[in-house]
Amino acid sequence: MKEHQIDFYGTYSDQIYQGVSSYDLATILKFLLDHAIVLSQKTTHKAIHYTIESQRYYTIIKIRCLIENGIVVDLHFKKNEYLIEEICRKYNGKKLSKIEDNQYIFGCYLENSGDLL
């Protein structure tokens, strides 16, 4: 496995509300972080920021990474993107994706049951 020199920064809620299974959360994070690593390979400043925001009725998982000269096509992510879409549907959620200030921002919005873990 090739090592990547990328800075990772993360923020997350103090309390995580129940409603999204740990398996589904780990699956989403794995694919989104893998995607961010591929996108970051073509940049001079390699940094990824992830955010997990958990409120009573929703969880938002968001990844940000710098892009230069457009977005790199990540065939592995495209091939497995349906898994994220299925998890979003399972939790009455949606995928997020936008480019803002030379950053690619992507992730998921998922609804919770509202109970604390």
Short mmCIF file of C-alpha atoms in Angstrom, two decimals:
data_model
loop_
_atom_site.label_atom_id
_atom_site.label_comp_id
_atom_site.label_asym_id
_atom_site.label_seq_id
_atom_site.Cartn_x
_atom_site.Cartn_y
_atom_site.Cartn_z
CA MET A 1 0.00 0.00 0.00
CA LYS A 2 1.37 3.40 -0.95
CA GLU A 3 1.82 5.90 1.88
CA HIS A 4 0.34 9.36 1.40
CA GLN A 5 1.66 12.44 3.19
CA ILE A 6 -1.63 14.22 3.83
CA ASP A 7 -2.64 16.35 6.81
CA PHE A 8 -5.93 15.28 8.37
CA TYR A 9 -8.04 17.63 10.49
CA GLY A 10 -11.29 16.67 12.11
CA THR A 11 -14.10 18.07 14.18
CA TYR A 12 -17.04 16.18 15.58
CA SER A 13 -19.91 16.60 18.00
CA ASP A 14 -19.37 15.94 21.70
CA GLN A 15 -22.44 13.72 21.73
CA ILE A 16 -23.36 11.29 18.97
CA TYR A 17 -27.05 10.52 18.67
CA GLN A 18 -28.27 7.03 17.93
CA GLY A 19 -29.94 6.29 14.65
CA VAL A 20 -27.08 5.68 12.24
CA SER A 21 -25.40 2.30 12.73
CA SER A 22 -21.67 2.30 13.37
CA TYR A 23 -21.21 0.02 10.34
CA ASP A 24 -22.99 2.50 8.04
CA LEU A 25 -21.09 5.44 9.53
CA ALA A 26 -17.76 3.62 9.08
CA THR A 27 -18.67 2.67 5.49
CA ILE A 28 -19.46 6.28 4.58
CA LEU A 29 -16.30 7.59 6.24
CA LYS A 30 -14.13 4.97 4.53
CA PHE A 31 -15.34 5.77 1.03
CA LEU A 32 -15.37 9.54 1.52
CA LEU A 33 -11.88 9.63 3.06
CA ASP A 34 -10.50 7.29 0.36
CA HIS A 35 -11.99 9.62 -2.25
CA ALA A 36 -10.44 12.68 -0.59
CA ILE A 37 -7.02 10.97 -0.54
CA VAL A 38 -7.21 10.30 -4.29
CA LEU A 39 -8.28 13.90 -4.98
CA SER A 40 -5.49 15.26 -2.76
CA GLN A 41 -2.76 13.40 -4.63
CA LYS A 42 -2.81 16.01 -7.39
CA THR A 43 -2.52 19.06 -5.12
CA THR A 44 0.51 20.86 -3.71
CA HIS A 45 -1.05 21.38 -0.25
CA LYS A 46 -2.38 18.00 0.80
CA ALA A 47 -4.93 18.44 3.57
CA ILE A 48 -8.28 16.86 4.35
CA HIS A 49 -10.77 18.19 6.87
CA TYR A 50 -13.63 16.01 8.04
CA THR A 51 -16.61 17.02 10.14
CA ILE A 52 -19.21 14.87 11.86
CA GLU A 53 -22.05 16.98 13.19
CA SER A 54 -24.64 15.11 15.21
CA GLN A 55 -27.83 16.77 16.39
CA ARG A 56 -30.94 15.22 17.85
CA TYR A 57 -32.58 14.47 14.51
CA TYR A 58 -29.73 14.38 11.97
CA THR A 59 -26.08 13.58 11.39
CA ILE A 60 -24.00 15.38 8.78
CA ILE A 61 -20.72 13.91 7.58
CA LYS A 62 -18.68 16.38 5.53
CA ILE A 63 -15.24 16.10 3.93
CA ARG A 64 -13.29 19.05 2.48
CA CYS A 65 -10.16 18.89 0.37
CA LEU A 66 -8.27 21.36 -1.76
CA ILE A 67 -8.54 21.01 -5.52
CA GLU A 68 -6.24 22.43 -8.14
CA ASN A 69 -6.80 22.29 -11.90
CA GLY A 70 -10.18 20.60 -11.63
CA ILE A 71 -11.33 17.39 -10.01
CA VAL A 72 -9.47 14.15 -10.63
CA VAL A 73 -11.68 11.31 -11.85
CA ASP A 74 -11.73 8.65 -9.12
CA LEU A 75 -12.99 5.47 -10.78
CA HIS A 76 -12.94 3.45 -7.54
CA PHE A 77 -15.22 6.00 -5.86
CA LYS A 78 -17.57 6.17 -8.87
CA LYS A 79 -17.83 2.37 -8.86
CA ASN A 80 -18.78 2.28 -5.15
CA GLU A 81 -20.76 5.52 -4.91
CA TYR A 82 -24.01 3.54 -4.96
CA LEU A 83 -23.19 2.21 -1.46
CA ILE A 84 -23.25 5.75 -0.07
CA GLU A 85 -26.49 6.47 -1.95
CA GLU A 86 -28.08 3.32 -0.47
CA ILE A 87 -27.07 4.32 3.06
CA CYS A 88 -28.45 7.83 2.47
CA ARG A 89 -31.79 6.36 1.33
CA LYS A 90 -31.86 4.04 4.36
CA TYR A 91 -31.74 7.09 6.67
CA ASN A 92 -33.95 9.36 4.56
CA GLY A 93 -30.86 11.39 3.73
CA LYS A 94 -28.99 12.83 0.78
CA LYS A 95 -25.49 13.19 -0.62
CA LEU A 96 -23.79 16.57 -0.56
CA SER A 97 -21.33 17.73 -3.21
CA LYS A 98 -20.11 21.19 -4.20
CA ILE A 99 -17.03 23.19 -5.10
CA GLU A 100 -16.42 26.37 -3.12
CA ASP A 101 -13.25 28.50 -2.78
CA ASN A 102 -11.02 25.87 -4.47
CA GLN A 103 -12.31 23.20 -2.12
CA TYR A 104 -14.30 20.13 -3.00
CA ILE A 105 -16.90 19.60 -0.27
CA PHE A 106 -18.82 16.35 -0.18
CA GLY A 107 -20.61 14.14 2.30
CA CYS A 108 -23.99 12.99 3.58
CA TYR A 109 -26.97 14.22 5.56
CA LEU A 110 -28.70 11.41 7.52
CA GLU A 111 -31.73 11.44 9.81
CA ASN A 112 -31.39 10.02 13.36
CA SER A 113 -33.87 8.38 15.66
CA GLY A 114 -33.04 11.10 18.22
CA ASP A 115 -31.73 8.95 21.09
CA LEU A 116 -28.26 9.43 22.59
CA LEU A 117 -25.85 6.51 22.29
#
